[in-house]
Tab-separated table of C-alpha atoms in Angstrom:
chain	number	residue	atom	x	y	z
A	28	UNK	CA	-1.000	-22.841	-4.456
A	29	UNK	CA	-2.933	-23.321	-1.692
A	30	UNK	CA	-4.993	-20.700	-0.093
A	31	UNK	CA	-7.306	-23.438	1.787
A	32	UNK	CA	-10.336	-22.031	4.704
A	33	UNK	CA	-9.510	-25.258	7.119
A	34	UNK	CA	-11.959	-26.476	9.706
A	35	UNK	CA	-12.637	-24.258	12.576
A	36	UNK	CA	-12.533	-20.921	13.279
A	37	UNK	CA	-9.335	-20.105	12.642
A	38	UNK	CA	-7.507	-20.351	9.376
A	39	UNK	CA	-3.808	-18.818	8.450
A	40	UNK	CA	-3.806	-18.482	4.666
A	41	UNK	CA	-0.685	-20.522	3.431
A	42	UNK	CA	0.947	-19.660	0.562
A	43	UNK	CA	4.810	-20.906	0.723
A	44	UNK	CA	5.693	-19.625	-2.661
A	45	UNK	CA	4.929	-16.088	-1.842
A	46	UNK	CA	7.136	-16.186	1.159
A	47	UNK	CA	4.694	-14.292	3.126
A	48	UNK	CA	6.470	-12.308	5.912
A	49	UNK	CA	3.989	-12.212	9.369
A	50	UNK	CA	3.897	-8.890	10.380
A	51	UNK	CA	1.222	-6.194	11.679
A	52	UNK	CA	-0.950	-3.937	9.236
A	53	UNK	CA	0.341	-0.395	10.682
A	54	UNK	CA	3.465	-0.855	13.210
A	55	UNK	CA	3.181	2.376	15.299
A	56	UNK	CA	6.959	3.335	14.789
A	57	UNK	CA	10.276	2.497	13.022
A	58	UNK	CA	13.097	1.062	15.123
A	59	UNK	CA	16.278	2.596	14.894
A	60	UNK	CA	17.759	-0.057	13.059
A	61	UNK	CA	15.244	-0.162	10.099
A	62	UNK	CA	15.951	0.174	6.849
A	63	UNK	CA	15.584	3.754	5.145
A	64	UNK	CA	13.303	2.600	2.954
A	65	UNK	CA	10.783	-0.371	2.391
A	66	UNK	CA	7.513	-1.379	0.526
A	67	UNK	CA	4.610	-3.983	0.562
A	68	UNK	CA	2.349	-4.643	-2.324
A	69	UNK	CA	-0.885	-5.781	-0.123
A	70	UNK	CA	-1.027	-6.922	3.476
A	71	UNK	CA	-4.654	-8.570	5.074
A	72	UNK	CA	-5.217	-9.246	8.940
A	73	UNK	CA	-9.092	-9.868	9.404
A	74	UNK	CA	-11.606	-12.062	11.445
A	75	UNK	CA	-14.843	-12.431	9.684
A	76	UNK	CA	-18.254	-13.272	10.750
A	77	UNK	CA	-19.799	-16.584	10.323
A	78	UNK	CA	-21.362	-16.217	7.137
A	79	UNK	CA	-18.748	-13.909	5.078
A	80	UNK	CA	-16.362	-17.154	3.510
A	81	UNK	CA	-18.486	-19.973	4.872
A	82	UNK	CA	-20.822	-21.107	7.550
A	83	UNK	CA	-18.124	-20.377	10.649
A	84	UNK	CA	-16.026	-17.474	11.435
A	85	UNK	CA	-12.480	-17.141	10.241
A	86	UNK	CA	-9.148	-15.566	10.842
A	87	UNK	CA	-6.753	-14.596	7.729
A	88	UNK	CA	-3.529	-13.077	8.426
A	89	UNK	CA	-1.213	-12.740	5.206
A	90	UNK	CA	1.862	-11.080	6.251
A	91	UNK	CA	3.324	-8.729	3.732
A	92	UNK	CA	2.642	-9.370	0.080
A	93	UNK	CA	6.104	-8.600	-2.617
A	94	UNK	CA	7.800	-6.686	0.612
A	95	UNK	CA	11.073	-5.125	-0.749
A	96	UNK	CA	13.705	-3.419	1.356
A	97	UNK	CA	16.662	-0.795	0.797
A	98	UNK	CA	18.841	-3.473	2.607
A	99	UNK	CA	17.105	-6.200	0.596
A	100	UNK	CA	15.612	-7.345	-1.442
A	101	UNK	CA	15.153	-4.062	-3.201
A	102	UNK	CA	12.297	-5.410	-5.295
A	103	UNK	CA	9.636	-8.326	-5.188
A	104	UNK	CA	6.835	-9.248	-7.360
A	105	UNK	CA	4.097	-11.823	-7.125
A	106	UNK	CA	1.811	-12.900	-10.006
A	107	UNK	CA	-2.040	-14.328	-9.524
A	108	UNK	CA	-2.187	-13.598	-5.968
A	109	UNK	CA	-4.895	-16.547	-5.048
A	110	UNK	CA	-6.228	-15.084	-1.675
A	111	UNK	CA	-9.637	-15.971	-2.804
A	112	UNK	CA	-12.445	-14.398	-1.178
A	113	UNK	CA	-10.157	-11.511	0.181
A	114	UNK	CA	-7.975	-9.616	-2.477
A	115	UNK	CA	-6.994	-10.762	-5.842
A	116	UNK	CA	-4.662	-9.192	-8.138
A	117	UNK	CA	-2.601	-10.039	-11.493
A	118	UNK	CA	0.760	-8.836	-10.685
A	119	UNK	CA	1.585	-7.280	-7.228
A	120	UNK	CA	5.035	-5.340	-6.659
A	121	UNK	CA	7.673	-3.269	-4.631
A	122	UNK	CA	10.900	-1.867	-4.961
A	123	UNK	CA	12.410	0.454	-1.906
A	124	UNK	CA	16.092	1.815	-3.446
A	125	UNK	CA	18.717	4.472	-1.876
A	126	UNK	CA	21.333	6.031	-3.684
A	127	UNK	CA	24.601	4.984	-1.279
A	128	UNK	CA	24.366	4.982	2.020
A	129	UNK	CA	22.841	8.158	3.199
A	130	UNK	CA	21.810	9.192	-0.137
A	131	UNK	CA	18.117	10.122	-1.325
A	132	UNK	CA	15.683	6.998	-1.155
A	133	UNK	CA	13.008	5.618	-3.391
A	134	UNK	CA	10.219	3.300	-2.190
A	135	UNK	CA	7.209	2.576	-4.228
A	136	UNK	CA	4.353	-0.382	-4.271
A	137	UNK	CA	1.911	-1.109	-6.823
A	138	UNK	CA	-1.179	-3.941	-7.616
A	139	UNK	CA	-2.567	-4.073	-11.194
A	140	UNK	CA	-6.439	-5.835	-12.062
A	141	UNK	CA	-7.235	-5.835	-8.528
A	142	UNK	CA	-10.229	-7.201	-6.708
A	143	UNK	CA	-11.570	-7.262	-3.229
A	144	UNK	CA	-14.534	-9.602	-3.223
A	145	UNK	CA	-14.577	-9.386	0.720
A	146	UNK	CA	-16.396	-5.744	0.162
A	147	UNK	CA	-18.759	-7.046	-2.567
A	148	UNK	CA	-21.752	-7.682	0.020
A	149	UNK	CA	-21.502	-4.075	0.801
A	150	UNK	CA	-20.963	-2.608	-2.591
A	151	UNK	CA	-23.263	-4.618	-4.730
A	152	UNK	CA	-20.852	-5.786	-6.730
A	153	UNK	CA	-17.105	-6.604	-6.344
A	154	UNK	CA	-14.643	-3.482	-6.103
A	155	UNK	CA	-12.044	-3.663	-8.620
A	156	UNK	CA	-9.068	-1.265	-10.071
A	157	UNK	CA	-6.763	-1.028	-12.805
A	158	UNK	CA	-4.044	0.235	-10.819
A	159	UNK	CA	-3.488	0.929	-7.127
A	160	UNK	CA	-0.218	2.552	-6.603
A	161	UNK	CA	1.553	4.398	-4.182
A	162	UNK	CA	4.957	6.300	-3.452
A	163	UNK	CA	7.463	7.864	-0.946
A	164	UNK	CA	10.602	9.700	-1.720
A	165	UNK	CA	13.024	10.950	1.174
A	166	UNK	CA	15.761	13.497	0.739
A	167	UNK	CA	17.635	15.970	2.709
A	168	UNK	CA	14.782	18.325	2.044
A	169	UNK	CA	12.236	15.795	3.661
A	170	UNK	CA	9.759	13.197	2.609
A	171	UNK	CA	7.166	13.488	-0.115
A	172	UNK	CA	4.659	11.116	-0.829
A	173	UNK	CA	1.672	10.407	-3.317
A	174	UNK	CA	-0.718	7.429	-4.357
A	175	UNK	CA	-2.418	6.834	-7.707
A	176	UNK	CA	-5.964	4.667	-8.048
A	177	UNK	CA	-6.856	4.017	-11.882
A	178	UNK	CA	-10.463	2.780	-12.425
A	179	UNK	CA	-11.242	1.956	-9.072
A	180	UNK	CA	-14.984	1.216	-8.295
A	181	UNK	CA	-16.259	0.724	-4.831
A	182	UNK	CA	-19.947	0.483	-5.833
A	183	UNK	CA	-22.490	1.351	-3.146
A	184	UNK	CA	-19.454	2.125	-0.755
A	185	UNK	CA	-19.213	5.536	-2.290
A	186	UNK	CA	-16.943	7.694	-4.910
A	187	UNK	CA	-13.361	8.244	-4.014
A	188	UNK	CA	-12.763	12.068	-2.684
A	189	UNK	CA	-10.503	13.977	-5.329
A	190	UNK	CA	-8.495	15.943	-3.077
A	191	UNK	CA	-4.779	16.748	-2.260
A	192	UNK	CA	-5.210	16.027	0.978
A	193	UNK	CA	-4.023	12.701	2.474
A	194	UNK	CA	-6.027	10.715	4.637
A	195	UNK	CA	-9.220	11.029	2.839
A	196	UNK	CA	-12.194	8.839	4.140
A	197	UNK	CA	-15.105	7.140	3.133
A	198	UNK	CA	-17.520	4.059	4.085
A	199	UNK	CA	-20.372	2.897	6.233
A	200	UNK	CA	-20.557	4.060	9.865
A	201	UNK	CA	-19.723	1.108	12.065
A	202	UNK	CA	-19.384	-1.551	9.633
A	203	UNK	CA	-16.871	-0.381	6.858
A	204	UNK	CA	-14.169	2.585	6.453
A	205	UNK	CA	-11.895	3.334	3.570
A	206	UNK	CA	-8.805	5.281	3.475
A	207	UNK	CA	-7.484	7.121	0.475
A	208	UNK	CA	-4.046	8.428	0.745
A	209	UNK	CA	-3.236	7.010	3.710
A	210	UNK	CA	-0.241	8.727	5.334
A	211	UNK	CA	1.205	8.067	8.919
A	212	UNK	CA	3.830	10.130	10.493
A	213	UNK	CA	6.207	8.061	12.912
A	214	UNK	CA	7.859	9.057	15.856
A	215	UNK	CA	11.296	8.639	14.545
A	216	UNK	CA	10.607	10.893	11.388
A	217	UNK	CA	9.870	8.154	8.784
A	218	UNK	CA	6.315	8.246	6.828
A	219	UNK	CA	4.345	5.322	5.524
A	220	UNK	CA	1.823	6.007	2.700
A	221	UNK	CA	-0.701	3.375	2.166
A	222	UNK	CA	-2.962	3.985	-1.236
A	223	UNK	CA	-5.728	2.135	0.028
A	224	UNK	CA	-6.489	1.351	3.660
A	225	UNK	CA	-9.657	-0.531	4.285
A	226	UNK	CA	-10.711	-1.171	8.061
A	227	UNK	CA	-13.654	-3.944	8.788
A	228	UNK	CA	-14.801	-2.063	12.111
A	229	UNK	CA	-16.960	-5.200	13.979
A	230	UNK	CA	-19.740	-6.939	14.060
A	231	UNK	CA	-22.211	-4.638	15.982
A	232	UNK	CA	-23.779	-3.281	12.969
A	233	UNK	CA	-26.531	-4.965	10.709
A	234	UNK	CA	-24.538	-6.145	7.386
A	235	UNK	CA	-20.938	-6.134	9.044
A	236	UNK	CA	-18.291	-8.246	7.852
A	237	UNK	CA	-15.951	-8.679	10.691
A	238	UNK	CA	-12.901	-6.962	12.267
A	239	UNK	CA	-9.782	-6.333	10.520
A	240	UNK	CA	-7.169	-4.152	8.256
A	241	UNK	CA	-6.458	-4.498	4.311
A	242	UNK	CA	-3.770	-2.126	3.171
A	243	UNK	CA	-3.132	-2.186	-0.477
A	244	UNK	CA	0.097	-0.451	-2.079
A	245	UNK	CA	2.527	0.544	1.078
A	246	UNK	CA	5.272	2.376	1.060
A	247	UNK	CA	7.783	3.742	3.905
A	248	UNK	CA	10.485	6.514	4.191
A	249	UNK	CA	12.970	7.259	6.794
A	250	UNK	CA	14.673	10.511	6.625
A	251	UNK	CA	18.042	11.071	5.115
A	252	UNK	CA	21.394	13.032	6.216
A	253	UNK	CA	22.864	15.644	4.089
A	254	UNK	CA	22.482	19.025	2.811
A	255	UNK	CA	19.159	20.367	2.149
A	256	UNK	CA	18.400	22.290	-1.328
A	257	UNK	CA	19.412	25.690	-0.932
A	258	UNK	CA	18.378	26.943	-4.181
A	259	UNK	CA	14.379	26.159	-5.572
A	260	UNK	CA	14.859	23.986	-8.778
A	261	UNK	CA	13.447	25.542	-11.895
A	262	UNK	CA	10.206	24.374	-13.370
A	263	UNK	CA	8.858	24.744	-17.336
A	264	UNK	CA	5.206	26.122	-17.393
A	265	UNK	CA	2.895	23.159	-18.367
A	266	UNK	CA	1.727	22.937	-21.643
A	267	UNK	CA	-1.812	23.909	-22.384
A	268	UNK	CA	-4.611	20.371	-21.655
A	269	UNK	CA	-1.295	18.906	-19.908
A	270	UNK	CA	-1.963	17.683	-15.846
A	271	UNK	CA	0.107	19.418	-13.187
A	272	UNK	CA	3.072	17.528	-12.022
A	273	UNK	CA	2.378	15.680	-8.781
A	274	UNK	CA	3.550	16.997	-5.365
A	275	UNK	CA	3.359	16.232	-1.432
A	276	UNK	CA	0.253	14.548	-0.450
A	277	UNK	CA	-1.231	14.461	-3.654
A	278	UNK	CA	-3.847	11.467	-4.986
A	279	UNK	CA	-4.401	10.619	-8.776
A	280	UNK	CA	-7.729	9.292	-9.302
A	281	UNK	CA	-8.425	7.902	-12.651
A	282	UNK	CA	-12.058	7.405	-13.118
A	283	UNK	CA	-13.747	3.912	-14.524
A	284	UNK	CA	-14.023	4.049	-18.030
A	285	UNK	CA	-11.415	7.043	-18.823
A	286	UNK	CA	-10.653	7.769	-22.371
A	287	UNK	CA	-7.288	7.671	-23.265
A	288	UNK	CA	-5.478	10.550	-24.665
A	289	UNK	CA	-3.571	10.979	-28.253
A	290	UNK	CA	-0.280	9.948	-26.772
A	291	UNK	CA	-1.662	6.855	-25.430
A	292	UNK	CA	-1.820	7.883	-21.762
A	293	UNK	CA	-4.526	7.576	-19.329
A	294	UNK	CA	-6.986	11.004	-18.840
A	295	UNK	CA	-6.137	11.120	-15.046
A	296	UNK	CA	-7.819	13.940	-12.749
A	297	UNK	CA	-4.979	15.249	-10.832
A	298	UNK	CA	-6.205	17.070	-7.516
A	299	UNK	CA	-4.167	20.239	-6.410
C-alpha cells in the first residue's frame, strides 16, 4: 500500500486498493439527480508548507475514503488507513440506506482509533480519538443530524465544546480552525453533517502548517417525500442516571479516559 511523498512540490496520495474518489471537501449544493443519502469516512485536501512533512511543500488530495450512497454501494469500509503524516485510523466506514424509493433515509460514517499526526506541532502531541462518527436521518417530517466524538484529545489546540448547538469552533487564530458537529444546509434542502472539520488557514502566521481541509465522518441526507407525522410520538421517561436521548443537532462528547458504567457502555456527557 503506497502513500508516498514523491519529489517536487505537488503530490497525489495514491492508494488504489482503497478506490478513493476525487471530490471536493465541501460541495456548495447537491445536484438534482444526487442520491437521497451519502456518506464517507474521511477526506483531505491540503497544501502543506515546507518542513511540515518534508523539506519541500507538498499538496495532498485523498478524495473520499470509504464512500457510500443510497444508489450504491450502500456501505463501505477501509482498514488500517495509511495516510501517514495526515490521518491514520484502524477502521473507517460508512453506510447510506433508504427505505424504498421515497422512504426515510439514514446515512452515517465512523472512524475508529483515529489520529491526526499533521496537527502534532500545534497540539504538542498527536491528536487521537477512539471514535468519531456522524449520522443524518431524513423523513417527511424533516432532516435531523448528530455527531459523536469519543476520547478526542486535541492537546494545546483546545478543549471540545459541549453544546447542542451545531458548528462549534475552536482553534488558533490565523493558523487553524476546528469545527465540531459541522452542519451545512444546501440550497436544495439537503443537509450535510461533518463530525469534525479541520481547516488549515494559511502560511502568514507563525507556526502555520499550510492551507486546506480535513473532514472526518461526513453524512448527507436529502429531503424525502411523503406525509409528515401528525401525532407526536409517545416517549417513556428516562430512568434515573440514564443520559437523555439525542435529538437534532446534538453532539455527544465522551471525555478521554471516561469510566465505564455497570452495563459496559461508555459514560458519556450528552449535551442538551
